[in-house]
XYZ file of C-alpha atoms in Angstrom:
550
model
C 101.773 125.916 19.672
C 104.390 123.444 20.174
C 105.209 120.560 17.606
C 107.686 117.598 17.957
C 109.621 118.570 20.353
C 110.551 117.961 24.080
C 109.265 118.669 27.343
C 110.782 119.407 30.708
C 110.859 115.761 31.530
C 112.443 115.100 28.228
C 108.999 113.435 27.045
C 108.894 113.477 23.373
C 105.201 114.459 21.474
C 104.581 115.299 18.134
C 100.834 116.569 18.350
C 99.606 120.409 18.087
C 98.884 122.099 21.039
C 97.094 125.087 21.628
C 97.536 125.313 25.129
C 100.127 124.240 27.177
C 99.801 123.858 31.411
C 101.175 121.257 33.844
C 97.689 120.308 35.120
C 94.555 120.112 33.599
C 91.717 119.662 35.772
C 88.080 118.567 34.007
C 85.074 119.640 35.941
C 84.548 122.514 38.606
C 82.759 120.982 41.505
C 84.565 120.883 45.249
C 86.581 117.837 43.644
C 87.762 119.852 40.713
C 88.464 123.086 42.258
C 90.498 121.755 45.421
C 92.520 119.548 42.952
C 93.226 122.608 40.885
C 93.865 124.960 44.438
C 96.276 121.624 45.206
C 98.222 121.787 42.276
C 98.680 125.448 41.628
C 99.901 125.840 45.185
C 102.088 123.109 44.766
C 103.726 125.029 41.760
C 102.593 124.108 38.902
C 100.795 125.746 36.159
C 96.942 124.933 36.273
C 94.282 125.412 34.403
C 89.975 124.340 34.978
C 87.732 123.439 32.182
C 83.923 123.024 32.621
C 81.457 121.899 30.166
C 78.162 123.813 31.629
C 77.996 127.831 31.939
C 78.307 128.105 35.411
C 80.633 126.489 37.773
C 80.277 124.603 40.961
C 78.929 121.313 39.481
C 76.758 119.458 41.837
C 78.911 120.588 45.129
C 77.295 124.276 44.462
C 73.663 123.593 45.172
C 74.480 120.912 47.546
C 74.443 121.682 51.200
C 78.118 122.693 51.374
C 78.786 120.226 53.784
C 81.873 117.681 54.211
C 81.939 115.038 56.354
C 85.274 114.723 57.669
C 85.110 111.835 60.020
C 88.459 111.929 62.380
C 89.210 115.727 62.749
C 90.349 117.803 65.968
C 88.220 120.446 65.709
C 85.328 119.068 67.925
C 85.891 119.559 71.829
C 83.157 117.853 72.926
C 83.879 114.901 71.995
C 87.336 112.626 70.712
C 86.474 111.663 66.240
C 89.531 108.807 66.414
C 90.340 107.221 63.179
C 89.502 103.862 64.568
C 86.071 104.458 65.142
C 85.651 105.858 61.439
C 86.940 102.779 59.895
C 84.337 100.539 62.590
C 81.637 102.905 61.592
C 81.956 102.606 57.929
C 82.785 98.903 58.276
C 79.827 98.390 59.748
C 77.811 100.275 57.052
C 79.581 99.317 53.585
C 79.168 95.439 54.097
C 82.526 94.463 52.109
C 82.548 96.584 49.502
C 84.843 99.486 50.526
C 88.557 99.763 49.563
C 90.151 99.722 53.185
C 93.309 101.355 52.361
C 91.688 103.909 50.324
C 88.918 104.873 52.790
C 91.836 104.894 56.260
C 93.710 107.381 53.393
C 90.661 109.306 53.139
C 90.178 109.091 56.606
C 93.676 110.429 57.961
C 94.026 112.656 55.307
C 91.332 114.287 56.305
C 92.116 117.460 58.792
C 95.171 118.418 56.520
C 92.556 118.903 53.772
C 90.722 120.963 55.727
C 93.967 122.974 56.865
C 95.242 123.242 53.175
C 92.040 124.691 51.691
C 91.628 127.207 55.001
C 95.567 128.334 54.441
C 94.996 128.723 50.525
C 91.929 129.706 49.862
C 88.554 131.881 51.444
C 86.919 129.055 52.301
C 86.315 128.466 56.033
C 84.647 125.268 57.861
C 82.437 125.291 60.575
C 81.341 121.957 62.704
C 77.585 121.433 61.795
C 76.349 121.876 65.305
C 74.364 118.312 66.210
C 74.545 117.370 62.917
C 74.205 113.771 63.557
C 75.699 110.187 61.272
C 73.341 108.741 59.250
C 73.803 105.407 60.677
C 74.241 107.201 64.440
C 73.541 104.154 66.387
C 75.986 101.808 64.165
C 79.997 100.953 66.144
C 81.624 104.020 65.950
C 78.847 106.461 64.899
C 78.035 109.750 66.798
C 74.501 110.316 67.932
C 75.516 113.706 68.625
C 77.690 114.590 65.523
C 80.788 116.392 64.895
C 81.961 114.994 61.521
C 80.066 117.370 59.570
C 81.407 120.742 58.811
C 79.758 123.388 56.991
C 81.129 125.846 54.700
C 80.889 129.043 56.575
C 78.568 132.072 55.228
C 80.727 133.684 52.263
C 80.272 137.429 50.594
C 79.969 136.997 47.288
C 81.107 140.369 46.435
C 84.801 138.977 46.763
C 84.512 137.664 43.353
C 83.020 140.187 41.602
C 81.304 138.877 38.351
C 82.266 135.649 39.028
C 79.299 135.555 41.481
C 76.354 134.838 39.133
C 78.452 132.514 37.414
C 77.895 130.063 40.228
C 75.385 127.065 39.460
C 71.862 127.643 40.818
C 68.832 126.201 40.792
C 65.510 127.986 40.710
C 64.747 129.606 44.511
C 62.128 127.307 45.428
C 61.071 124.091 47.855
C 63.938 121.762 46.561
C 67.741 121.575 46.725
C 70.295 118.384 46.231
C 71.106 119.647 50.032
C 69.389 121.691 52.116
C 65.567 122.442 51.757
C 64.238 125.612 51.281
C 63.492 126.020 54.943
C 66.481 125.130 56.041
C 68.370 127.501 53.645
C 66.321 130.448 54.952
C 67.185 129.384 58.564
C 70.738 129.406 57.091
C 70.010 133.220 55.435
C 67.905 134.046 58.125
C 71.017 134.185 60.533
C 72.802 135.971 58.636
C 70.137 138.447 56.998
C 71.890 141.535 58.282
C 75.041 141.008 55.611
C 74.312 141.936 52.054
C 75.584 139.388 49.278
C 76.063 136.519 51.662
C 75.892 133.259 50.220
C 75.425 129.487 52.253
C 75.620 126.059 51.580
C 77.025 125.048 48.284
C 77.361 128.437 46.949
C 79.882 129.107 50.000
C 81.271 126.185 49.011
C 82.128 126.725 45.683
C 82.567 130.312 46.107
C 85.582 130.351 48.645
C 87.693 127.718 46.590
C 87.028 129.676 43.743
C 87.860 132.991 45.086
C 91.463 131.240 46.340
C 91.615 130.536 42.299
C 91.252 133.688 41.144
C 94.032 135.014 43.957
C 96.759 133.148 42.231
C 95.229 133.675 38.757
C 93.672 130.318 37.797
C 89.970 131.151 36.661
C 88.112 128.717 35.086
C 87.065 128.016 31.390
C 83.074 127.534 30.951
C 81.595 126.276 28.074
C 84.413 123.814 27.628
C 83.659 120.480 27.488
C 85.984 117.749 27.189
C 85.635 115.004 24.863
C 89.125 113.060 24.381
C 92.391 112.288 26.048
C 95.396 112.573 24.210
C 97.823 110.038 24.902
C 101.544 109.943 23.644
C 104.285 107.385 24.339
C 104.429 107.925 27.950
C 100.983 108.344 28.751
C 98.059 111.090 28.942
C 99.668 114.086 27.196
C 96.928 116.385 27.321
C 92.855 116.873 26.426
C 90.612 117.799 23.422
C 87.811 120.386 24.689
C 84.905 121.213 22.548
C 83.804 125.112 23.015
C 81.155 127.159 21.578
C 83.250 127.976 18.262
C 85.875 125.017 17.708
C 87.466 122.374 19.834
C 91.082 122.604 20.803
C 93.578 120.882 22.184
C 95.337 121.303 25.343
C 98.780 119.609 26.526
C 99.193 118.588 30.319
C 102.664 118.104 31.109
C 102.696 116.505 34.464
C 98.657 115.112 34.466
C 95.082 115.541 34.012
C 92.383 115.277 36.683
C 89.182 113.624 35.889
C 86.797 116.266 38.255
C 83.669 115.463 36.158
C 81.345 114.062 38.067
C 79.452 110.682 37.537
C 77.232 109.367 35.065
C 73.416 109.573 36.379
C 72.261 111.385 33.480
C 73.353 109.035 31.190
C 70.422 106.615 30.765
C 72.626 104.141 28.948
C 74.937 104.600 31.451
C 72.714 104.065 34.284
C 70.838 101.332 32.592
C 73.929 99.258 32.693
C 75.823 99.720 35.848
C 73.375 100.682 38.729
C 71.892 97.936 40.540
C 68.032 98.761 40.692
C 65.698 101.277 39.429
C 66.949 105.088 39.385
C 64.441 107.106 38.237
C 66.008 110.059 37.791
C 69.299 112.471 39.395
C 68.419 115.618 41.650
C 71.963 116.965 40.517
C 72.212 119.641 37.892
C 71.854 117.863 34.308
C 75.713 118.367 33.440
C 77.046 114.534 34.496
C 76.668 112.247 31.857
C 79.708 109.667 31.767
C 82.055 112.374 30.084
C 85.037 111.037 32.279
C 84.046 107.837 32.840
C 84.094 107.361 28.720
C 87.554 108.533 28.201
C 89.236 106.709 30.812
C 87.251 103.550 29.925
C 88.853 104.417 26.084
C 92.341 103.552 28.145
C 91.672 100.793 29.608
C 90.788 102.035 33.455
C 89.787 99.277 35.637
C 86.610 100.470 36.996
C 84.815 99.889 40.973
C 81.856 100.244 42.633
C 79.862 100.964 39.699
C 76.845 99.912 40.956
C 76.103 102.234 43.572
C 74.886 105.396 43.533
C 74.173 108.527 46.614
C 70.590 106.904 46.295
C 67.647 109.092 47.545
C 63.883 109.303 47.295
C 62.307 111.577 44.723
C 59.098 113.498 43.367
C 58.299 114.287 39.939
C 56.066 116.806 39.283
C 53.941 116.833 36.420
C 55.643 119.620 33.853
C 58.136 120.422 36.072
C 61.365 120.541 33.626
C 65.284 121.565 34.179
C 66.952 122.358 30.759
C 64.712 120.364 28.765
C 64.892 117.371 31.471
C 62.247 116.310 33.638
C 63.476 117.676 37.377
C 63.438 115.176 40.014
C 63.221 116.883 43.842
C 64.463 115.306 46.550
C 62.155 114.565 49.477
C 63.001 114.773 53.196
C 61.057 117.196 54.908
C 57.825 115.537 54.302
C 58.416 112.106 54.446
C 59.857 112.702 58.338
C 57.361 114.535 60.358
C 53.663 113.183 61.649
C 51.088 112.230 59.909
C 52.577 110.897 56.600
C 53.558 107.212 55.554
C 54.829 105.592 52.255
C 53.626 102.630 50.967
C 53.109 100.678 48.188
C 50.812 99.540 45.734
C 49.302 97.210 48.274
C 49.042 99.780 50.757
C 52.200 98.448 53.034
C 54.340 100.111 54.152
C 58.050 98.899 53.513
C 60.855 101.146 54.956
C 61.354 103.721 57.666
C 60.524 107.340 56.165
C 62.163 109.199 58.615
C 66.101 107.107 57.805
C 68.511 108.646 56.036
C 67.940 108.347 52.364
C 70.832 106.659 51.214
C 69.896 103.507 52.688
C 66.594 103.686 51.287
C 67.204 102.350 48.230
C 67.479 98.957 49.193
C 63.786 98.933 50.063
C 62.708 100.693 46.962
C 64.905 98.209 45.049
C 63.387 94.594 46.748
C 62.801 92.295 43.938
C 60.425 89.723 44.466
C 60.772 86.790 42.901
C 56.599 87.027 41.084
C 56.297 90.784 41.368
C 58.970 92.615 40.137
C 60.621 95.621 42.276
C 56.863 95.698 44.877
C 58.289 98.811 46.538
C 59.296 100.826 43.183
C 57.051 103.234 42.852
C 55.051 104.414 45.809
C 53.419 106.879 47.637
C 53.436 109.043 50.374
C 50.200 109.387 52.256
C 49.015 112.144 54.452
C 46.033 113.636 56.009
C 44.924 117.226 55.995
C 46.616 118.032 59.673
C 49.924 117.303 58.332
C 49.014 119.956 55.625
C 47.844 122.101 57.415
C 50.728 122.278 59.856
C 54.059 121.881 57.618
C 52.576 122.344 53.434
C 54.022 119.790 51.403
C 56.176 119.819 48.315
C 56.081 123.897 48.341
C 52.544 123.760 48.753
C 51.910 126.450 51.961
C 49.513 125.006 54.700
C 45.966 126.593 53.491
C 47.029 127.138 49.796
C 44.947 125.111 47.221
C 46.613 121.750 46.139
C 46.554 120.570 42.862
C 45.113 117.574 41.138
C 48.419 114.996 41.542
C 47.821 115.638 45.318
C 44.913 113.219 44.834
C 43.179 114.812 47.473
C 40.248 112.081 48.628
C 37.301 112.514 50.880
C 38.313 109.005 52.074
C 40.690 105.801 52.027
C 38.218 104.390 49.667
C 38.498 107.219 47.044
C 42.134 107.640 47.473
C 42.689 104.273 46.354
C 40.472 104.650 43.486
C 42.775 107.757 42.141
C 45.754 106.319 43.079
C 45.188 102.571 42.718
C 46.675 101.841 45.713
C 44.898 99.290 47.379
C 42.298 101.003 49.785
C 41.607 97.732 52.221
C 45.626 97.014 52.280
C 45.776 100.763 53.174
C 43.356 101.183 55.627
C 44.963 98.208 57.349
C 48.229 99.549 57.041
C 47.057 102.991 58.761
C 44.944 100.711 61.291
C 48.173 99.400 62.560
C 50.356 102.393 62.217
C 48.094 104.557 64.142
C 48.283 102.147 66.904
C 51.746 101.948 67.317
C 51.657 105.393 67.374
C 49.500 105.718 69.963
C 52.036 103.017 71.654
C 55.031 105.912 71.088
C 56.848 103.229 69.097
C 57.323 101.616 65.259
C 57.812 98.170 65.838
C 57.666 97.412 62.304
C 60.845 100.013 60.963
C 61.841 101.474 63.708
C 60.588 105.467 62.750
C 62.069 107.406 65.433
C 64.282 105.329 67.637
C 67.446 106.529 65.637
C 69.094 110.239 66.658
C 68.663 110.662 62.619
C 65.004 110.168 62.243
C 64.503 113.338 64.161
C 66.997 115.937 63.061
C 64.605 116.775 59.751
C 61.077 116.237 62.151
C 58.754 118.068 63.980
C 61.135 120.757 65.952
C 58.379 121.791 68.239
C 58.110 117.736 69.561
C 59.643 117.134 73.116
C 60.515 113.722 72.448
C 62.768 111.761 69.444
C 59.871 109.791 68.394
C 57.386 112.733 68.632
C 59.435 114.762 65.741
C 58.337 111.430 63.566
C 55.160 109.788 64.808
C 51.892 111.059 64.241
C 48.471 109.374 63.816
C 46.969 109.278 60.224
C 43.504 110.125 60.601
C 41.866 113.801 59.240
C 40.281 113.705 56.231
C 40.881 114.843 53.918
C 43.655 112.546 52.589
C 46.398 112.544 50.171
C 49.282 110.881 48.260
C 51.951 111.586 46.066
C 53.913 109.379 44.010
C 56.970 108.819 45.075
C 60.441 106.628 43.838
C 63.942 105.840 43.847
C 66.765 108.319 42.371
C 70.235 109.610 42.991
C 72.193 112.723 43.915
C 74.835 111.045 41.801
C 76.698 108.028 40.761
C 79.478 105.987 42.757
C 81.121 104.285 40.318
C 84.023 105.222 37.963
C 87.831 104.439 37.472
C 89.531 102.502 39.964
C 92.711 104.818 41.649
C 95.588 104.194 44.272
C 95.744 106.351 47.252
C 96.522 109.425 44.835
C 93.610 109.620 42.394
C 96.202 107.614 39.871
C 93.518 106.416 37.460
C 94.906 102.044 37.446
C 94.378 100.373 34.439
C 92.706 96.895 33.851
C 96.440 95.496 34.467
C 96.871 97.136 37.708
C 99.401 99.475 37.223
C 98.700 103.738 36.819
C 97.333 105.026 33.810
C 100.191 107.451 33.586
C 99.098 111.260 33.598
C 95.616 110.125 34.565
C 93.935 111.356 37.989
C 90.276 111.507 39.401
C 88.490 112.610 42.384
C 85.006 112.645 43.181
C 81.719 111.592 41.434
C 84.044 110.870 39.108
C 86.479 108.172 40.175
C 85.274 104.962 41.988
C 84.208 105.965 45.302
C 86.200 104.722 47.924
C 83.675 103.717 50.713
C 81.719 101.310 48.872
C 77.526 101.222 49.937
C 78.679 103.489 52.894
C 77.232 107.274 53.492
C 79.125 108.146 56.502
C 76.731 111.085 57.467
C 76.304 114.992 55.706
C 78.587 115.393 53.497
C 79.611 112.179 52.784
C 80.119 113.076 49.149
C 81.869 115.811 49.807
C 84.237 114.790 52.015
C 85.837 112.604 49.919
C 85.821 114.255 46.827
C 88.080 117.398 48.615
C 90.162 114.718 49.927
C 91.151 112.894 47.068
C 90.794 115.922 44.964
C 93.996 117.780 47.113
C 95.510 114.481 47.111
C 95.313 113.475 43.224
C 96.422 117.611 42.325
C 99.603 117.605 44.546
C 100.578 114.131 43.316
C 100.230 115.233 39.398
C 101.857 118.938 40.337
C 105.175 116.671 42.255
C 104.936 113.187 41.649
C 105.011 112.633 45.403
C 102.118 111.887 48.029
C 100.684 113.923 50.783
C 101.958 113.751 54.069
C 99.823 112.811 57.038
């Protein structure tokens, strides 16, 4: 415990500390734990506190994946920084920081170096892993920018490996469905304890962690920032027996996530409906609150990593109802969505981010027309792909609204059934024409990557007729993977107040600081990406005071 007395920068405090460390990092996610490998390699002394049980925040049952968009590891093809800034130009309409995102940008491969020299973790390029906005200046059809955490063995971590955050082992993942996560296993089958995805993630930072003797503190939720004469001094944590406070002599990193399961939160900031957050139920605000309590300027607080969602009837996560993403089924054949007037309103097979801004047209008489919906199907797409973990020839339950015709499906659903039958009137024709005229289903490299893989042709992974009885439809609307908005930072996670000027001994990265790129989702990993990024940047710059070369 140390009381009114000096530091090693000759800072005077006169508070109680119970721990002392040069950086504190808040949250244990890929933005957390790369800060924390940052700053401990960097010299200083480091320690990780997490509110939940487990660690790995969002990034561990995510698909692993981060999209680094101007790297030299692909040699089929030349990722130049110019075309990353055109390509996310193109997408973010405005709103992105351009300094910030070219930082992120060229600062990219040396992340990837750092965290391969310092830790287990190991990237691989996401073989034809195409942008989500392919077509777009600058985009690649073919992909490149997405690199995969490579298969780990959790057995390097002993104990620490079913401290990891899971979700249950079924249909639905914030990343990669179920199928594609046994593909994923299924290549690797033959080695015991090997982990993918998220896990691999998560587990290879960590592991580089542990190496040097920084493991994390669970259970420990943070709830205040101390703040002395020159700045943030150090962090109150809340644990299961008493809170206690702990000093940060050179910073503390804001790794918390966002805010999505705060409704009050949400209800204020985002710019539409959002329904409900496919991440685990850990991020409510916690570090957007305390750096609002000192005055941090705040950007891009509307936005969110939108996607479309299922809820299933008593289907519950900690007490919460669990929101699933959907991708699988609202790509291949034979399914639509529409709304309550039977239209459809947005391609189903794009990438989901970009969704939102269907689901969230406001009309000025009816209100958001588009939010909710439904998917519609017919029994051959059951049969042939299942639906929502529902295997082709297993019985479906009652919120399948299974209908002997349109006619009765509308009655269930209240959908209209002659705007409907129109609707599938049409789209079976174009269909039938190989083409969507009206959204453009299958005419982007994208729309295909999650479709039909036995199809021969882009728009056969996509198109299929609607027309076997009998029919279906499932409610469907707009959520998140997680919020966009927090503090506003310089090139270095520096948390800037209202004023302008650094929040001294205040950093963020991730979910948790304003995100850098505005309304653009580069491609996989998009989240990712940028959280390691600015995560390595903002724990080197509290560890030295100085900024990353690149």
């Amino acid at each position: 415990m140390a009381r009114g007395k000096k530091d090693e920068y000759d800072h005077e405090y006169d508070h109680e500390y119970d721990h002392e460390y040069d950086v504190v990092v808040l949250g244990s996610g890929g933005a957390g734990l790369t800060a924390a490998l940052s700053a401990a390699a960097a010299g200083a002394t480091v320690q990780v506190f997490e509110k939940a049980e487990t660690v790995g925040g969002t990034t561990a049952v995510s698909g692993g994946i981060a999209w680094i968009p101007a790297h030299n590891r692909c040699s089929e093809r030349e990722l130049t920084v110019a075309d990353a800034m055109r390509y996310l130009r193109a997408q973010s309409f405005g709103s992105m920081d351009d300094e910030l995102v070219e930082t992120f940008v060229r600062t990219g491969p040396s992340m990837l170096d750092f965290v391969e020299k310092h830790s287990s973790l190991r990237f691989e390029i996401a073989a034809g892993f195409p942008d989500y906005q392919p077509e777009l200046p600058g985009g690649q059809p073919a992909g490149g920018r997405s690199l995969s955490a490579a298969p780990f063995d959790l057995s390097q971590i002993g104990d620490w490996a079913t401290r990891i955050t899971a979700f249950p082992a079924d249909w639905s993942n914030v990343g990669f469905d179920a199928e594609t996560r046994a593909r994923l296993h299924a290549a690797h089958a033959d080695a015991e304890n090997l982990c993918v995805a998220g896990t691999a993630l998560i587990a290879g930072l960590l592991k580089g962690l542990l190496d040097i003797g920084v493991a994390p503190c669970t259970n420990a939720r943070a709830t205040e920032l101390i703040v002395d004469a020159a700045g943030v001094a150090g962090v109150r944590i809340a644990g299961p027996e008493r809170s206690i406070d702990v000093r940060a002599r050179r910073g503390v990193i804001l790794g918390t996530g966002g805010f999505e399961w705060d409704p009050l939160l949400v209800q204020a900031f985002l710019r539409g409906p959002m329904h409900g957050a496919v991440s685990p139920p850990n991020n409510t605000g916690d570090g957007l609150r305390m750096a609002m309590a000192l005055g941090a300027d705040l950007a891009n607080m509307g936005e969110a990593w939108w996607v479309p969602i299922v809820q299933i009837p008593d289907d519950t996560i900690r007490g919460h109802q669990r929101s699933r993403s959907v991708r699988l089924e609202r790509t291949r054949p034979r399914s639509i969505i529409v709304n309550q007037a039977g239209r459809r309103f947005v391609n189903e097979a794009g990438e989901y981010n970009s969704m939102a801004g269907a689901f969230h047209y406001l009309a000025p008489r009816g209100g958001y027309v588009n939010d909710r919906a439904w998917m519609v199907f017919d029994s051959d797409h059951l049969n042939r792909y299942g639906f929502l973990g529902i295997a082709p020839g297993a019985p479906v339950p009652d919120w399948f609204c299974e209908s002997a015709d349109l006619t009765e499906l509308g009655a269930k659903t209240g959908i209209d059934a002659a705007g409907l039958a129109r609707t599938i009137e049409q789209w079976n024709r174009n269909v039938a024409a190989g083409a969507d005229p009206d959204f453009g289903r299958g005419s982007s490299a994208y729309d295909g990557y999650w479709g039909d893989e036995r199809a021969t042709t882009l728009a056969g992974k996509t198109l299929g007729p609607i027309e076997t009885a009998p029919y279906y439809a499932v409610p469907i609307c707009v959520g998140s993977m997680g919020t966009k908005g927090g503090p506003r930072t310089d090139q270095d996670g520096r948390v800037l107040h209202v004023n302008g000027q650094p929040i001294p001994g205040l950093f963020a990265a991730g979910n948790a600081m304003g995100g850098v790129t505005g309304r653009a989702y580069g491609g996989a990993g998009g989240t990712i990406g940028p959280a390691m990024v600015f995560g390595y940047r903002a724990g080197y710059a509290a560890a030295t005071k100085k900024s990353v070369r690149v």
